[in-house]
mmCIF file of C-alpha atoms in Angstrom:
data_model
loop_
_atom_site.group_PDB
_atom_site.id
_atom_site.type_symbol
_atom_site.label_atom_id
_atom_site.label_comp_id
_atom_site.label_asym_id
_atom_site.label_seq_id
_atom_site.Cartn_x
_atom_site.Cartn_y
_atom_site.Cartn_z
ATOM 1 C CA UNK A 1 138.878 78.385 88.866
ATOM 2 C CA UNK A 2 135.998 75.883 88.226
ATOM 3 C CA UNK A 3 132.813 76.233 88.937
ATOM 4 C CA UNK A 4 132.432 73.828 91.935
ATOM 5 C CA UNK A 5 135.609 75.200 93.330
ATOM 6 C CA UNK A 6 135.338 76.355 96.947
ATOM 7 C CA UNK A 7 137.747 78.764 99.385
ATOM 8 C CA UNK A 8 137.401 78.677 102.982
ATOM 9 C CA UNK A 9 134.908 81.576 103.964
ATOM 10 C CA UNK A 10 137.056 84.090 105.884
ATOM 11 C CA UNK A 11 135.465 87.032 107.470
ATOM 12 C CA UNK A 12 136.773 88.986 104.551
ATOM 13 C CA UNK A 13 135.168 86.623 101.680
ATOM 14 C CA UNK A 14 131.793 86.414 104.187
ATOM 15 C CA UNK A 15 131.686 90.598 103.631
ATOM 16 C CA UNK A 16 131.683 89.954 100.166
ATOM 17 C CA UNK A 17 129.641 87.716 99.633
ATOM 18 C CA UNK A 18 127.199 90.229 101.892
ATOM 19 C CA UNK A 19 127.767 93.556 100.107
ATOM 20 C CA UNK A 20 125.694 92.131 96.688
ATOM 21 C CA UNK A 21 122.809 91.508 98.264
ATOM 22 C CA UNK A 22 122.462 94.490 100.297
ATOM 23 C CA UNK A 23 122.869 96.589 97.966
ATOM 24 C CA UNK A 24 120.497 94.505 95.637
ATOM 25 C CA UNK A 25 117.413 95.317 98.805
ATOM 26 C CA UNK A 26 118.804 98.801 99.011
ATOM 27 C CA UNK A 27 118.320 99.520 95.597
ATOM 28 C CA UNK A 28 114.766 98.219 95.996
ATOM 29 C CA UNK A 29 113.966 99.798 99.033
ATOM 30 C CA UNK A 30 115.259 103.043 97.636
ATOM 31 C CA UNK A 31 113.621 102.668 94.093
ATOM 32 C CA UNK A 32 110.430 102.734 96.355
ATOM 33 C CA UNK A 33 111.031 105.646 97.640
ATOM 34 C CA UNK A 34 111.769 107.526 94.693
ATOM 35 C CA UNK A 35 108.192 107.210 93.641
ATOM 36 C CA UNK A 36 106.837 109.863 92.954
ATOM 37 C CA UNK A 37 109.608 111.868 93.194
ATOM 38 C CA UNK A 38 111.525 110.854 89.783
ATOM 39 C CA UNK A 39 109.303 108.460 86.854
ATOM 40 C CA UNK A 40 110.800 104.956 87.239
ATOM 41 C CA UNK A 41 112.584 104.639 83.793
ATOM 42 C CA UNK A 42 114.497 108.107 84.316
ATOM 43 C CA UNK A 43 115.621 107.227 87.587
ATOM 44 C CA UNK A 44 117.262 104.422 86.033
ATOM 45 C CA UNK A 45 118.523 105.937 83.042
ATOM 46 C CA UNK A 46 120.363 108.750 85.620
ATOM 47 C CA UNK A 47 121.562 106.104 87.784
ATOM 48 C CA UNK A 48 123.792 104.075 85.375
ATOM 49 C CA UNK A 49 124.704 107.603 83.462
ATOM 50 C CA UNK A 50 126.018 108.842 86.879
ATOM 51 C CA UNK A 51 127.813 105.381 86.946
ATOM 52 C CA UNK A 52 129.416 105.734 83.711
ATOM 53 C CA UNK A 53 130.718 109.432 84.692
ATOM 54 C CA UNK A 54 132.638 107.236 87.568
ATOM 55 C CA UNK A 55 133.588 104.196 85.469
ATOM 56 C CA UNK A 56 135.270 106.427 83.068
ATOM 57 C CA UNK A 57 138.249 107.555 84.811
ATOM 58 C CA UNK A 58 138.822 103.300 85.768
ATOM 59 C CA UNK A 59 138.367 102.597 82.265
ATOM 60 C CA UNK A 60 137.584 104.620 79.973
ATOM 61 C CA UNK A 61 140.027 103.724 76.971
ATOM 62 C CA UNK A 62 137.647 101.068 76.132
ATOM 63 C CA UNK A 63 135.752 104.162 74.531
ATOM 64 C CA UNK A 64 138.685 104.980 72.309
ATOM 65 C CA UNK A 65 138.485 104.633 68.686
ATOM 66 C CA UNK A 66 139.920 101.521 67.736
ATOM 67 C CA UNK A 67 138.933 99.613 70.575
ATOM 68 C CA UNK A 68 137.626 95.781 70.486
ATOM 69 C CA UNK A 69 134.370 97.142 72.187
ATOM 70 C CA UNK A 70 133.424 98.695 68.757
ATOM 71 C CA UNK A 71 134.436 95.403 67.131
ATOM 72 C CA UNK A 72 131.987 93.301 69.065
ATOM 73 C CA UNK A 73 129.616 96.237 69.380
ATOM 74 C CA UNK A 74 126.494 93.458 68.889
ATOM 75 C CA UNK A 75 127.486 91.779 71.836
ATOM 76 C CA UNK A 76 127.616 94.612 74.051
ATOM 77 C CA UNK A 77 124.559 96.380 72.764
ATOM 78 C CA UNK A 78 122.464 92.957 73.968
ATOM 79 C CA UNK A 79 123.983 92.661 77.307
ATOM 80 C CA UNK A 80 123.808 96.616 77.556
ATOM 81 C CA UNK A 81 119.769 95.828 76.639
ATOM 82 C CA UNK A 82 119.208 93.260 79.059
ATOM 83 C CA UNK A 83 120.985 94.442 82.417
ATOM 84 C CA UNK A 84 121.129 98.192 81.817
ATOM 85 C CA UNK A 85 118.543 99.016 80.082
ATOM 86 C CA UNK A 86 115.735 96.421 80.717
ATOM 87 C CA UNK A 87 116.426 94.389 83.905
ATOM 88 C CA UNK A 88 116.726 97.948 85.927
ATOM 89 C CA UNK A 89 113.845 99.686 84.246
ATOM 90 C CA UNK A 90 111.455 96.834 84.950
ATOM 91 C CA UNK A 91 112.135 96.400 88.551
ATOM 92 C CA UNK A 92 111.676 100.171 88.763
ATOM 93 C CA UNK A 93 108.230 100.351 87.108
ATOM 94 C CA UNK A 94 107.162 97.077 89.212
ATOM 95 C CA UNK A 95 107.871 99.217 92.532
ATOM 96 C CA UNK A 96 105.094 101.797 91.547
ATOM 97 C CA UNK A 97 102.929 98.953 92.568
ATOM 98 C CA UNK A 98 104.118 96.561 94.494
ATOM 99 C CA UNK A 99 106.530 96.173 97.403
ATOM 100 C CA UNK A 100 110.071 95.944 97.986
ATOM 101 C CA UNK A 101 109.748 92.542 99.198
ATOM 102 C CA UNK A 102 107.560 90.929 96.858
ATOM 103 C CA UNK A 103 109.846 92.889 93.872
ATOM 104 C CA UNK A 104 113.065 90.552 95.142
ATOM 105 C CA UNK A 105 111.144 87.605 96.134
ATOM 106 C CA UNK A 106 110.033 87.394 92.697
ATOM 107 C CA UNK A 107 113.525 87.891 91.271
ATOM 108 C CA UNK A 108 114.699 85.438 93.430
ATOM 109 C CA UNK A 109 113.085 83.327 90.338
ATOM 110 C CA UNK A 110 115.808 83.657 88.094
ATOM 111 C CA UNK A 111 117.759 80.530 88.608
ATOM 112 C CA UNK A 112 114.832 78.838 87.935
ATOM 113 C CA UNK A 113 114.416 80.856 84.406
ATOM 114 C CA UNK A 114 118.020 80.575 83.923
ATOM 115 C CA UNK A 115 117.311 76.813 83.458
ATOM 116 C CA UNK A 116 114.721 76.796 81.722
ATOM 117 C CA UNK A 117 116.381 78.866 78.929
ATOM 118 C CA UNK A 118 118.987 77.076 79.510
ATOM 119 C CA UNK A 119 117.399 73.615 78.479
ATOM 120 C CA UNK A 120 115.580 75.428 74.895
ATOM 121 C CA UNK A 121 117.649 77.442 73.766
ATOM 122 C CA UNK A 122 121.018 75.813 74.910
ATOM 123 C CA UNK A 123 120.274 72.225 74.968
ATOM 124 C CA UNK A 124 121.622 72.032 78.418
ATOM 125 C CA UNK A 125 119.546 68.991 80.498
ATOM 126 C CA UNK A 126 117.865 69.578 83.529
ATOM 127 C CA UNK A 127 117.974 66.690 86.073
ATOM 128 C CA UNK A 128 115.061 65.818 88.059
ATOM 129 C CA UNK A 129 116.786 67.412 91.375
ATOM 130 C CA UNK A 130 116.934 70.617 89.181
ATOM 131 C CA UNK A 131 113.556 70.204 88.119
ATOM 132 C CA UNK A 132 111.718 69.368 91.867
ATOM 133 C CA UNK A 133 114.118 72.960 92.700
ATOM 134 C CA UNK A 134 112.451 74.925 90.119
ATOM 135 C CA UNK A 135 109.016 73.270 91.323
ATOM 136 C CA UNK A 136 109.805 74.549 94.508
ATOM 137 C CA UNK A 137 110.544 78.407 93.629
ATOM 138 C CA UNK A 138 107.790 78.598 91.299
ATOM 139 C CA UNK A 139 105.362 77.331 94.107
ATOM 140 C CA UNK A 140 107.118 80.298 96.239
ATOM 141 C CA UNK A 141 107.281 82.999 93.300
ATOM 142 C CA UNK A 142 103.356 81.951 93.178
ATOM 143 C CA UNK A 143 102.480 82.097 96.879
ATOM 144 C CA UNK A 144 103.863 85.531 96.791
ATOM 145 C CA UNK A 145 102.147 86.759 93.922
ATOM 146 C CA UNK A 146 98.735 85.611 95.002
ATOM 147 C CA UNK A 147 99.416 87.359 99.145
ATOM 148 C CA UNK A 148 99.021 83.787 99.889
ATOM 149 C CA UNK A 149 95.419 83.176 99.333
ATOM 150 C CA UNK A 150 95.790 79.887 97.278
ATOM 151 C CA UNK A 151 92.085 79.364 97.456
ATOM 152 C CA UNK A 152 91.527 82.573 94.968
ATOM 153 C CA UNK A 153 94.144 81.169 92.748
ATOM 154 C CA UNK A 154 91.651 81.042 89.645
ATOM 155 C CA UNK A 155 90.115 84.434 90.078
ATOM 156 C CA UNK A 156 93.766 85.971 91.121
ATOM 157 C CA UNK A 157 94.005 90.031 89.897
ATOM 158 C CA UNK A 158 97.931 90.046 89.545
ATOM 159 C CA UNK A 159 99.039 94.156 90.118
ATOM 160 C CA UNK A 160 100.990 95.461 87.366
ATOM 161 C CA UNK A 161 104.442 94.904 89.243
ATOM 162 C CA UNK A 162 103.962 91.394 90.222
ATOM 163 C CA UNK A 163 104.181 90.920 86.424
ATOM 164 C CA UNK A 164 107.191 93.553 85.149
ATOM 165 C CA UNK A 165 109.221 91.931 87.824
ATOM 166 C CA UNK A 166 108.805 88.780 86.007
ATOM 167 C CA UNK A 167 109.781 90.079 82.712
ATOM 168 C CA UNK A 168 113.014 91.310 84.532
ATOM 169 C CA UNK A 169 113.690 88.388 85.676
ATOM 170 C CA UNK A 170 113.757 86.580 82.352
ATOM 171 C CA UNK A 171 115.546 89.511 81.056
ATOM 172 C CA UNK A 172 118.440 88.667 83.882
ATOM 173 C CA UNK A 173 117.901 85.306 83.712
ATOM 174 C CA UNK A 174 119.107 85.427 79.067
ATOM 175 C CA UNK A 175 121.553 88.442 80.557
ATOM 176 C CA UNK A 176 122.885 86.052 82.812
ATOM 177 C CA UNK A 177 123.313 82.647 80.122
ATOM 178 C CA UNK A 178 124.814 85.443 77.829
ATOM 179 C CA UNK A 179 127.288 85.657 80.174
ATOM 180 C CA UNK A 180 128.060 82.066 80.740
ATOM 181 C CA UNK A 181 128.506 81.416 77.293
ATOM 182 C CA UNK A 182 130.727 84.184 75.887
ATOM 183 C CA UNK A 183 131.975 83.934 72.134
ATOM 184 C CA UNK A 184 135.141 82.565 71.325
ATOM 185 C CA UNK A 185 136.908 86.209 70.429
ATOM 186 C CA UNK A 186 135.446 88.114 73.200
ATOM 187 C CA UNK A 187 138.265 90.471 73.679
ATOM 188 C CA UNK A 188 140.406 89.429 76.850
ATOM 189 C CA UNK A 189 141.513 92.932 77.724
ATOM 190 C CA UNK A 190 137.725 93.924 77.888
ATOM 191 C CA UNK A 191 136.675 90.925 79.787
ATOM 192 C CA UNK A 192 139.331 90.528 82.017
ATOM 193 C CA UNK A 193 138.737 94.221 83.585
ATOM 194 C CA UNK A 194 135.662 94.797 85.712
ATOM 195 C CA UNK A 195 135.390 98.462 85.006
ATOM 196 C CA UNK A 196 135.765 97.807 81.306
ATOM 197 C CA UNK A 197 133.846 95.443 80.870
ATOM 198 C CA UNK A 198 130.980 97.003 83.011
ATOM 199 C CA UNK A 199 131.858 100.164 81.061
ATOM 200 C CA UNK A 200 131.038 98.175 77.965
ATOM 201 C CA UNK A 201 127.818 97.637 78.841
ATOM 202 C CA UNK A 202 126.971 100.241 80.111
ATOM 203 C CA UNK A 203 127.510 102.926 77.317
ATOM 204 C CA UNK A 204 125.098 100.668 75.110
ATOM 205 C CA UNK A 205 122.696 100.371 77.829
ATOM 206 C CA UNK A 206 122.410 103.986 78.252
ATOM 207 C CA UNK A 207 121.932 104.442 74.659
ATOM 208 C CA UNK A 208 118.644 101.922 75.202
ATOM 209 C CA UNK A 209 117.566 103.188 78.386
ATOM 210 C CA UNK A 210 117.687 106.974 76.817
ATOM 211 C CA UNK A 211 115.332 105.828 73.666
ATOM 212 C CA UNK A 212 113.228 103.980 77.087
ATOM 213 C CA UNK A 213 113.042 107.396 79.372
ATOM 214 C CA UNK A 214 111.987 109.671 76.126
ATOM 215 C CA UNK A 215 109.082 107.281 75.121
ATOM 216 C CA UNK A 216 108.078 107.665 79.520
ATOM 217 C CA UNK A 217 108.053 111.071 79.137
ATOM 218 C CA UNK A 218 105.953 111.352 75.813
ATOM 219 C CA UNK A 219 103.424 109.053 77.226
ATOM 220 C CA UNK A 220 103.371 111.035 81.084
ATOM 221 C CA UNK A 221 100.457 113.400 81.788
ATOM 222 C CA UNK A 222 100.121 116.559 81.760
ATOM 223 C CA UNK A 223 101.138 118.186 84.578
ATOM 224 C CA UNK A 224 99.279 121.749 86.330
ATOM 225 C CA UNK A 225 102.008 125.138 85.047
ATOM 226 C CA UNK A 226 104.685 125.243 87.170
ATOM 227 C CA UNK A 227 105.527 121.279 88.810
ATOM 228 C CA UNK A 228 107.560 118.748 87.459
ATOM 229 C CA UNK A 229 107.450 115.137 87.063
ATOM 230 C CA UNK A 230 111.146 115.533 88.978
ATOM 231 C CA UNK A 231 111.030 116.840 92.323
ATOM 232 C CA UNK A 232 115.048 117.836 92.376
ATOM 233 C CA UNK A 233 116.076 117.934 96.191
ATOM 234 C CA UNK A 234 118.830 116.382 98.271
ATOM 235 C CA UNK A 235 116.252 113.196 98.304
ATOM 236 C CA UNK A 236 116.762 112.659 94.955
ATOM 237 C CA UNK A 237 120.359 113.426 94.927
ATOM 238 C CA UNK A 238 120.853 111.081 97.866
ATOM 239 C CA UNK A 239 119.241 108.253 95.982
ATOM 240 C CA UNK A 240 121.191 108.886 92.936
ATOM 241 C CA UNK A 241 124.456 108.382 94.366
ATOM 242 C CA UNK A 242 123.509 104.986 96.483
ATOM 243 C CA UNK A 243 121.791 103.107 93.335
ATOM 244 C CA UNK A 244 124.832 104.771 91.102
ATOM 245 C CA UNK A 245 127.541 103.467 93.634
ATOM 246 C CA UNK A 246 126.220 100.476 95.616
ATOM 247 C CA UNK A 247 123.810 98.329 93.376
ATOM 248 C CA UNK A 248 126.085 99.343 90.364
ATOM 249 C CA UNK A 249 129.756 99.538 91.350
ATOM 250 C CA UNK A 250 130.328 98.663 94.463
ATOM 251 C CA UNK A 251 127.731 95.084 94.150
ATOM 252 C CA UNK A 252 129.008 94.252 90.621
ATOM 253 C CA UNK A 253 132.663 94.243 92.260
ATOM 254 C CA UNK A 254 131.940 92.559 95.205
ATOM 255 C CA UNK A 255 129.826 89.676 93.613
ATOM 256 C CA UNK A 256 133.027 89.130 91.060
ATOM 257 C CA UNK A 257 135.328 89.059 93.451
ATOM 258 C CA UNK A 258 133.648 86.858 95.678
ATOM 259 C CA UNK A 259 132.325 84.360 92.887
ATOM 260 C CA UNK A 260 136.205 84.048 92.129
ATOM 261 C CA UNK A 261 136.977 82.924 95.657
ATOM 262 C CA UNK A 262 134.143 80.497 96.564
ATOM 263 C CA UNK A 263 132.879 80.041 92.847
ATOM 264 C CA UNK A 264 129.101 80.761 92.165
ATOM 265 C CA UNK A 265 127.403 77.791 93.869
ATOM 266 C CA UNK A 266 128.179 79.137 97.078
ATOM 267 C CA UNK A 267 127.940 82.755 96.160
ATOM 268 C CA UNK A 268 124.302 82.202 94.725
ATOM 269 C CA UNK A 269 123.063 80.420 98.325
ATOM 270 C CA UNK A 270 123.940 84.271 99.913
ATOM 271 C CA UNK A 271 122.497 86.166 97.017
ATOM 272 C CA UNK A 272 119.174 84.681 98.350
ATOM 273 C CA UNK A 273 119.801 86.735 101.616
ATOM 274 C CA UNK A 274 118.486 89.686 99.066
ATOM 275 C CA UNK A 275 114.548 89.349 100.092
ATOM 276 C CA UNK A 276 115.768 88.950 103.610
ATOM 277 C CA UNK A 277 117.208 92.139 103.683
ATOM 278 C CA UNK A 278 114.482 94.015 101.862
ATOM 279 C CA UNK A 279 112.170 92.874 104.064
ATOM 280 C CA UNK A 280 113.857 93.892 107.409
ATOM 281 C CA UNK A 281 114.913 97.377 105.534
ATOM 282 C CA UNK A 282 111.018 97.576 104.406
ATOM 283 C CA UNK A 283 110.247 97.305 108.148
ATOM 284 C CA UNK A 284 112.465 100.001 109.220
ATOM 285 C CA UNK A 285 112.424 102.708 106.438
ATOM 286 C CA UNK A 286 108.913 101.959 104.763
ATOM 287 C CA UNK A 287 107.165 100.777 107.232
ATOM 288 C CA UNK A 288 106.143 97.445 105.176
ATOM 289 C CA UNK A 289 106.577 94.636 107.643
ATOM 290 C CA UNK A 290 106.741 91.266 106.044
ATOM 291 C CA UNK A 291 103.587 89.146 106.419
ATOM 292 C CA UNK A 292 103.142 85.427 106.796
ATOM 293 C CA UNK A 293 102.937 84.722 103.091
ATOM 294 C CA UNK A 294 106.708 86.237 102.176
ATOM 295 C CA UNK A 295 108.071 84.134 104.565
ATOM 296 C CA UNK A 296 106.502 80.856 102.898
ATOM 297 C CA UNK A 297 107.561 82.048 99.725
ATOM 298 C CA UNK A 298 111.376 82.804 100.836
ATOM 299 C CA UNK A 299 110.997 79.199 102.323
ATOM 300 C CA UNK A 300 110.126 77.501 99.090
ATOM 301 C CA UNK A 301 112.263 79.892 96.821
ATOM 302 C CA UNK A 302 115.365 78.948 98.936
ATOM 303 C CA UNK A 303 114.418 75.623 99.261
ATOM 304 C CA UNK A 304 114.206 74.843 95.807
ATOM 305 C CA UNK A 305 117.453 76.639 94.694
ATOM 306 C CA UNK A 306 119.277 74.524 97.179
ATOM 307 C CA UNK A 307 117.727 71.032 96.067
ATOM 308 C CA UNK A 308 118.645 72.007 92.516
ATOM 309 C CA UNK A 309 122.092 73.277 92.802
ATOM 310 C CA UNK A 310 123.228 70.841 95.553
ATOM 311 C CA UNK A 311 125.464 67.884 93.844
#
């Protein structure tokens, strides 16, 4: 299927093309509320092993010996780097300090990242509707950054999230162009099955995201005898499970299933539904409401996506 190629939206399709990003606000939303319950970078190296415990049974004889994963091992490690081990982490340690909302408002960036890495390291062209699009989003990733007070622009003191979330997003943004552009040889078995190919990724990932949570807990304080920096309770164990089955499984799934019935032009125009429904979830379970200045910056961030992918 090519890229501009469309399917009629069907109740069924529409679900799919919802489940990504709700799960994508849940996972923020809940990564929120795991602070200070479980430090950010272990909470994200638990979540994907948890995953990998479940994507084993679907596919785990891309582990076997003699398998093209261990062929292409480079590959795998890099994408394992980038959306396991970095991409998570980041948005994880950005929720310490800032909110759901401005966490995926932020990331709603990437497109415009993905084309700027596109143009320098790819030599791909960006037109000048592409160009006024990334404009746009940058004016809304900036309007959201600074709470809206343009006038303090200059003397703006960005909180420590505001810029992790950043760094995520150009880590998705190289994960994502990675993707795009796959190598000639990539082995068709692997990349032809979801769970194997997620698997794939994921084992590396873990590997990075291990070498990650030891280096957070060598540089955590000291804590009084007797507490931990892991408060283990059915709070913890519920969070687990969602960010191990929805964000992980059950979004990646979705989002490739959908993208091969409506292509990813139309699937990217509901993945920026994701702020949307971290700010009505903020609302409700954090009691964040959304203020004027997120709903200029999901104005412009939309906005400018649209003008640049529109044809």
């Amino acid at each position: 299927m090519s890229p501009m190629s469309s399917h009629r939206l069907t109740p069924a399709t529409i679900a799919l093309l919802l489940i990504p990003p709700l799960m994508w606000a849940g996972n923020a939303v809940v990564g929120r509320m795991m602070q200070g319950v479980v430090p950010p970078v272990t909470l994200n190296f638990l979540r994907w092993a948890l995953a990998m415990v479940m994507l084993l049974p679907l596919a785990g004889w891309v582990l076997r010996p003699g398998s093209d994963l261990w062929t292409h091992w480079r590959r795998f490690a890099l994408l394992g780097l980038l959306g396991v081990g970095m991409y998570n982490s980041l948005q994880y340690m950005a929720l310490k300090t800032s909110t759901p909302l401005n966490v995926t408002l932020v990331a709603s960036s990437i497109p415009v990242w993905m084309l700027i890495i596109g143009r320098v390291f790819y030599g791909v062209p960006i037109s000048r509707r592409a160009a006024l699009g990334a404009f746009m989003a940058l004016c809304g990733v900036v309007v959201v950054i600074v709470r809206g007070d343009l006038a303090g622009l200059t003397s703006v003191q960005l909180v420590p999230g505001d810029l992790l979330v950043l760094l995520a997003a150009l880590a998705w943004a190289w994960y994502s162009w990675l993707l795009a552009r796959p190598p000639a040889n990539e082995p068709a078995a692997i990349k032809a099955d979801w769970a194997a190919f997620l698997l794939a990724q994921v084992v590396f990932g873990l590997v990075w995201s291990g070498a990650f949570t030891a280096t957070e807990w060598l540089t955590l304080p000291a804590l009084p005898a007797g507490e931990s920096a892991i408060q283990w309770g059915w709070p913890l164990v519920a969070g687990l499970v969602f960010v191990a089955v929805g964000p992980s499984l059950l979004a990646y799934r979705s989002w490739g299933a959908a993208v091969a019935r409506v292509g990813p032009a139309t699937a990217s125009v509901f993945s920026n539904l994701t702020p949307l429904f971290a700010a009505l979830m903020s609302a409700t379970l954090l009691r964040e409401p959304p203020q004027l200045y997120h709903l200029a910056g999901f104005v412009l961030i939309v906005g400018g996506i649209l003008v640049s992918s529109r044809r």
